Coordinates of C-alpha atoms in Angstrom, one line a residue:
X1 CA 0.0 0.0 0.0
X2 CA 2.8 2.5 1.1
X3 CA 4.5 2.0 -2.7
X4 CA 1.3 3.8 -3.8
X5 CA 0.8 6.4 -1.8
X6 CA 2.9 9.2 -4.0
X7 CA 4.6 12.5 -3.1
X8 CA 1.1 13.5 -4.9
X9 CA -1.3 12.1 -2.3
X10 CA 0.8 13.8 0.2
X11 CA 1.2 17.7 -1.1
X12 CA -2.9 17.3 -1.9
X13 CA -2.9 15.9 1.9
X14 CA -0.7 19.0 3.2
X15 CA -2.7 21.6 1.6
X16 CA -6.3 20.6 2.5
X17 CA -4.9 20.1 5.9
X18 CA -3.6 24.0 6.1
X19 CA -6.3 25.7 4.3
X20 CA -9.2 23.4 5.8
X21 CA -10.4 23.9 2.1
X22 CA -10.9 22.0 -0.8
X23 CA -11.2 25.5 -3.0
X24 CA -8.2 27.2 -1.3
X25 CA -6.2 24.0 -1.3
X26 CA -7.0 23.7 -4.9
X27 CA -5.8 27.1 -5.9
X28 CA -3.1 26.5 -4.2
X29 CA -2.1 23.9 -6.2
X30 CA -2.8 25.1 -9.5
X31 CA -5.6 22.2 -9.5
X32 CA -9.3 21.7 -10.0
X33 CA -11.2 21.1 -6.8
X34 CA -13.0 18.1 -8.9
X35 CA -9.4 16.4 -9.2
X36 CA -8.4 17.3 -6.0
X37 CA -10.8 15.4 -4.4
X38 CA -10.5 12.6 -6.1
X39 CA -7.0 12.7 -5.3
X40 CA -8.3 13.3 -1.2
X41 CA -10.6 10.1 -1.5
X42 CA -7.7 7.9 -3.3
X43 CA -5.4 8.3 -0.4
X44 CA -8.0 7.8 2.0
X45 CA -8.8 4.4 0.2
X46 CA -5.2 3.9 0.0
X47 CA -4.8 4.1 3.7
X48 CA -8.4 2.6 4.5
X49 CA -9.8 5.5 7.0
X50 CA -10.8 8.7 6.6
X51 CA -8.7 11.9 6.7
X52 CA -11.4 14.8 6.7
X53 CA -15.0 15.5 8.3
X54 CA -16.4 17.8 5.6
X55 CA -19.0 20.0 6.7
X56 CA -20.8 23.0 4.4
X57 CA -19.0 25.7 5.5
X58 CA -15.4 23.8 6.6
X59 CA -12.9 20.9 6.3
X60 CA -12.1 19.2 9.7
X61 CA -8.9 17.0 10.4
X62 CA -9.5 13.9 12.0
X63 CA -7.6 12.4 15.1
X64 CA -5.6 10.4 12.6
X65 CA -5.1 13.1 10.2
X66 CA -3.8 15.0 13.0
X67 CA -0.8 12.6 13.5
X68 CA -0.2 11.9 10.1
X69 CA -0.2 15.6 9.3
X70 CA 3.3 15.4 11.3
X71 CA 4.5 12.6 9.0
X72 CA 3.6 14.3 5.8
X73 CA 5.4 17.3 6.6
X74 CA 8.4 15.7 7.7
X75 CA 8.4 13.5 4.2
X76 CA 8.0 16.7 2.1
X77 CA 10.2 18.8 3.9
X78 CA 13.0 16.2 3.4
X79 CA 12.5 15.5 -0.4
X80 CA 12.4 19.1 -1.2
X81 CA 15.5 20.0 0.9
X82 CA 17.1 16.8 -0.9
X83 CA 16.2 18.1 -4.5
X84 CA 17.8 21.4 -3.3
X85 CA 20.8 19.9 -2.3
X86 CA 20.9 18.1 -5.3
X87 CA 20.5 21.2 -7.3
X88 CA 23.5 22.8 -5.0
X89 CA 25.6 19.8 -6.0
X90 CA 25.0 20.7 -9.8
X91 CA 26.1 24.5 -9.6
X92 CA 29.0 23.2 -7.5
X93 CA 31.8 26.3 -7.6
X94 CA 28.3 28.5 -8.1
X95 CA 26.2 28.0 -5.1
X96 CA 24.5 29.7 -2.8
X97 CA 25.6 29.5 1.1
X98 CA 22.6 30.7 3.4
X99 CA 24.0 30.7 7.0
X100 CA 22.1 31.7 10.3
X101 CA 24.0 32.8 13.7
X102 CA 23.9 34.7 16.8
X103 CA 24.9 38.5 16.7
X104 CA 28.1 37.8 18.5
X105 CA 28.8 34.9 16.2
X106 CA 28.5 37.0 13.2
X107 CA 31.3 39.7 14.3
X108 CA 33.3 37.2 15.9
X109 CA 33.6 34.0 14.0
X110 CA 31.4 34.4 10.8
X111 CA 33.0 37.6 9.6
X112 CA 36.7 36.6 9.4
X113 CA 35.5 33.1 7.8
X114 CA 33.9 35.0 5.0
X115 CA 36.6 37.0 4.3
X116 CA 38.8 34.0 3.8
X117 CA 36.2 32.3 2.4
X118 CA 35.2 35.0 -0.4
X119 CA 39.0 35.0 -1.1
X120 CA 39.6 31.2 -2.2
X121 CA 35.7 31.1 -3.6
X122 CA 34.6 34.4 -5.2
X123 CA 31.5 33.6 -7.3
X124 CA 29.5 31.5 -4.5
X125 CA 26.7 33.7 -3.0
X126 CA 26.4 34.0 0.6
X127 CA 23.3 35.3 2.6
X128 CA 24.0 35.6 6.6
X129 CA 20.5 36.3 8.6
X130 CA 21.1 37.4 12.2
X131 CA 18.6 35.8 14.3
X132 CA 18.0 34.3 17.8
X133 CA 18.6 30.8 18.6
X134 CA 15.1 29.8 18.5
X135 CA 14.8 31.2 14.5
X136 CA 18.1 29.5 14.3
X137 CA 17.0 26.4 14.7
X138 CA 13.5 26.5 12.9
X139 CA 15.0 27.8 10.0
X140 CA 17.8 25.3 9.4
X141 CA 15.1 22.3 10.3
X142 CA 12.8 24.1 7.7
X143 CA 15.5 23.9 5.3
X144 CA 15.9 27.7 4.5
X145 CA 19.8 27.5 5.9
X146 CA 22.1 25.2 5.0
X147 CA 23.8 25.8 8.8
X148 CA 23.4 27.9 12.2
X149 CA 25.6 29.0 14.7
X150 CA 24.1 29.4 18.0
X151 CA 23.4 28.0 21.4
X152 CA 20.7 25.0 21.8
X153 CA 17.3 26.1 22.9
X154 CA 14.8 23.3 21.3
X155 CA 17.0 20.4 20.7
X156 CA 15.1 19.2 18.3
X157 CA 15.6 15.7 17.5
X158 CA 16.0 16.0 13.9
X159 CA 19.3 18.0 14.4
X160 CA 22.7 17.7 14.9
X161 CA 24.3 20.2 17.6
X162 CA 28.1 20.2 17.3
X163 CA 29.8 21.9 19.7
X164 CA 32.8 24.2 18.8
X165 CA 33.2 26.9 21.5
X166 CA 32.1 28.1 24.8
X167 CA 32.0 31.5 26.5
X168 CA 32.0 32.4 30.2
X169 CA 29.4 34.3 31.4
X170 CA 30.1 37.3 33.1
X171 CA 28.1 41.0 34.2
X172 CA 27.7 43.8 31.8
X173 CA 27.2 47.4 32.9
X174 CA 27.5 51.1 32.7
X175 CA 31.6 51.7 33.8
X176 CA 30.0 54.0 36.7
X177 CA 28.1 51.2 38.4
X178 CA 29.1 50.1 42.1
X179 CA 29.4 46.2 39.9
X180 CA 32.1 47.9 37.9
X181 CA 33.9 49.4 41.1
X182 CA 34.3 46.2 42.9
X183 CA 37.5 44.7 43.3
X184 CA 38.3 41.3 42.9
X185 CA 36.0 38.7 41.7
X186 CA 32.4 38.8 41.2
X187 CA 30.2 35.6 42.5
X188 CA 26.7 35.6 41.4
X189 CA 25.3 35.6 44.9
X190 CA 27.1 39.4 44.6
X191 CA 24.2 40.2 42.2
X192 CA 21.1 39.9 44.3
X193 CA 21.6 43.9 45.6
X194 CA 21.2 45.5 42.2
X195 CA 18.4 45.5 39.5
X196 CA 18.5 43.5 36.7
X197 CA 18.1 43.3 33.1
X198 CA 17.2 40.0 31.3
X199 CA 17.1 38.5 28.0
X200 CA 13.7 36.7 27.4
X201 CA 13.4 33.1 27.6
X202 CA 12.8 32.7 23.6
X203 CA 16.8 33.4 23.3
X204 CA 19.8 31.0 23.6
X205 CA 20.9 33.6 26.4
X206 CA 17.7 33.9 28.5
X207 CA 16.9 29.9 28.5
X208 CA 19.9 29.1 29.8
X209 CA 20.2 31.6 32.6
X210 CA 16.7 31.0 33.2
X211 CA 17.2 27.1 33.4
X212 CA 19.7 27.4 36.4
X213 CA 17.5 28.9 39.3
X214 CA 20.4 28.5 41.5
X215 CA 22.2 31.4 40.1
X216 CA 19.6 33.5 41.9
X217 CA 19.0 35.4 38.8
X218 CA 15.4 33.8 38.6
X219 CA 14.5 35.5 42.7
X220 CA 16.1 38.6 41.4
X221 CA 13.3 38.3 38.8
X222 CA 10.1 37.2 40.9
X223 CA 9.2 40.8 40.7
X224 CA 8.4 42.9 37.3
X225 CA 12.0 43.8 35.9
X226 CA 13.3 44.6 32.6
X227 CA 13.6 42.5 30.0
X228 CA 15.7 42.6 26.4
X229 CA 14.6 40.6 23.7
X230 CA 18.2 40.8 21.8
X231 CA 21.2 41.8 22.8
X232 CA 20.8 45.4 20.5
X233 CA 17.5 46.1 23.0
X234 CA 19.4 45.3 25.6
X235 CA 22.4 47.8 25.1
X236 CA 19.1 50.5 25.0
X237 CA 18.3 49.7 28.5
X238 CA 21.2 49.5 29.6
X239 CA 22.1 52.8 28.6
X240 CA 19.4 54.0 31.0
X241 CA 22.0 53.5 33.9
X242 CA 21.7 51.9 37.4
X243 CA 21.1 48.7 36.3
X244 CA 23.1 45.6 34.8
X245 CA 22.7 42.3 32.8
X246 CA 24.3 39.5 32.4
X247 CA 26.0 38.2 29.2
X248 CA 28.9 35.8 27.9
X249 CA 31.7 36.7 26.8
X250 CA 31.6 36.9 22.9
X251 CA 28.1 38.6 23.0
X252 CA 29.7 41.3 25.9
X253 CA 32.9 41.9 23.5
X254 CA 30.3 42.8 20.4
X255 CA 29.7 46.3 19.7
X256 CA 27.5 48.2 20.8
X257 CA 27.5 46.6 23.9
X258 CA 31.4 46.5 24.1
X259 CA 31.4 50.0 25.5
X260 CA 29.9 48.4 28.4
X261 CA 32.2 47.0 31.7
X262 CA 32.2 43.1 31.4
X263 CA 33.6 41.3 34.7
X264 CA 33.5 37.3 34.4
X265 CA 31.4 35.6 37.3
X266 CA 32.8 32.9 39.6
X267 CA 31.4 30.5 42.1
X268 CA 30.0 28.8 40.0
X269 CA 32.0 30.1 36.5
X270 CA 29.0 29.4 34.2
X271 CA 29.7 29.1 30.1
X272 CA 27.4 28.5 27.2
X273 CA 28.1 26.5 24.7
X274 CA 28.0 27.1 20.8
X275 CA 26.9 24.3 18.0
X276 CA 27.2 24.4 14.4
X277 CA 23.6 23.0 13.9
X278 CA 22.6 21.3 10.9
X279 CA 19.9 18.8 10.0
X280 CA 20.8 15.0 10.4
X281 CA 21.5 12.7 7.7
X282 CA 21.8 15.5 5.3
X283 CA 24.7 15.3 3.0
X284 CA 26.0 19.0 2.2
X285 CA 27.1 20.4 -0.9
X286 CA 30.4 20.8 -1.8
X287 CA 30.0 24.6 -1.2
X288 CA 28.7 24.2 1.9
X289 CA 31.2 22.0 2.9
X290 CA 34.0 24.0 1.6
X291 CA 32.2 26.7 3.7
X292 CA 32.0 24.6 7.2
X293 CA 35.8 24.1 6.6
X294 CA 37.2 27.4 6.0
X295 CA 35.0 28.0 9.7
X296 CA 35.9 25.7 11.6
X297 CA 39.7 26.4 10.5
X298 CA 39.3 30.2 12.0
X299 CA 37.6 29.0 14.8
X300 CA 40.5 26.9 15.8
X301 CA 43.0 29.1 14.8
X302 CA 41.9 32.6 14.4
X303 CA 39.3 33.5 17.6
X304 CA 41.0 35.2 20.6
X305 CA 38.4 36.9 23.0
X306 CA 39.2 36.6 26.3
X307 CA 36.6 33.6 28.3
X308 CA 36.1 32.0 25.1
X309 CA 37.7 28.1 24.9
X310 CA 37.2 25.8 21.9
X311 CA 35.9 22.8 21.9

């Protein structure tokens, strides 16, 4: 039965399922709503149960639709990314690199691998998209960047996190706050006197410092307190004085916020980690790859910023 079932059956599937419409889903696909249905009733005789409850005025999944939705997406998703891949194959020496990272990862690591990079391999294309860890992610699962550069936030099962460098995490403020003054070390249980400014929990920064309560970041924040939802928002609050945030180090070092005092935190010394994240069992082109090497080459032998260690 499955050897019957085509890519066919399943894009019909997909787009009934999205536009709970036979007309819209027809449109969509450049179809007429008589052939789409027929195409809607094959599959469901193919798979012996019934996909849709169709009323007058809408198209209903049922509970078995619902799970199988999952599978159809995931099955389409992968041949299309696979007949791009192909396609990248083809144009070998002219393809097209579409990368997503962190801000701090773009100045810091991305910026001196394209310059080498655009050196050896001139006519390859290259987009960069700076986005948070949770885009990150979607967009290299979706197939819409061929890597990412970033901390884990979903761990989605579907890809492949590969550390390659870690940075401590330390406080950020305004060079005239007390923080800045002290002398010696600063320990997060320091921290609990002064107001803070966070980074919201749908970034690589905020999920991890709001993951490890016993910080005392998270009682700092029982009460209503500023938040950031990058790090460029947070250099504008910060800017407001009398308050600080905490960051690691490569984020801290990136302008604007490198105007800012950065003093590493100890007891416990906290890092996050960075992963190249790509999709698993995806075989890269030979741009891309040619592209992961020339990175992980200035990562190991190009990046000094001080509390940064490679993995």
């Amino acid at each position: 039965m499955g050897a019957q079932i085509s890519l066919r059956h399943l894009r019909c599937f997909a787009a009934v399922a999205e536009t709970r419409s036979f007309t819209l889903a027809a449109n969509r696909l450049f179809q007429t709503q008589s052939s789409l249905t027929a195409t809607i009733k094959q599959l469901e005789d193919l798979a012996g149960l019934r996909l849709f409850d169709r009323t007058t005025r809408r198209v209903e999944l049922t509970q078995d639709a619902i799970w199988f939705k999952g599978v159809a997406d995931k099955v389409l998703r992968d041949f299309d990314n696979a007949i791009v891949d192909l396609q990248a194959a083809a144009r070998s020496l002219r393809g097209h690199v579409r990368i997503s990272a962190a801000s701090s990862m773009i100045t810091h690591v991305l910026t001196p691998t394209l310059l080498a990079f655009r050196a050896a391999y001139p006519d390859i294309a290259i987009s960069v998209y700076d986005e948070g860890s949770d885009k990150i992610e979607r967009a290299v699962l979706e197939g819409k960047r061929d890597f990412g550069l970033s901390s884990s936030l979903n761990a989605f099962p579907d890809l492949d996190y590969t550390p390659v460098l870690a940075d401590t995490f330390g406080v950020v403020v305004p060079k005239d706050h007390p923080l800045a003054k002290c002398s010696g070390k600063l320990t997060w249980s320091q921290l609990s006197k002064f107001e803070y400014i966070g980074l919201t929990s749908d970034t690589g920064i905020g999920a991890t410092l709001a993951a490890q309560r016993e910080l005392g970041l998270a009682q700092i924040a029982e009460e209503d307190f500023d938040h950031a939802s990058s790090t460029n928002s947070l250099y504008a609050l910060l800017k407001l004085g009398g308050k600080f945030s905490v960051l690691p180090s490569l984020a801290a070092h990136t302008d604007p916020l490198s105007e800012f005092e950065f003093r590493e935190l100890s007891e416990p010394k906290v890092e996050r980690e960075i992963c190249l994240i790509t999709r698993q069992l995806r075989s890269h082109s030979p741009t891309t790859m040619r592209m992961l090497e020339t990175l992980i080459s200035t990562i190991k032998n190009g990046l000094q910023v001080k509390g940064v260690r490679i993995i």
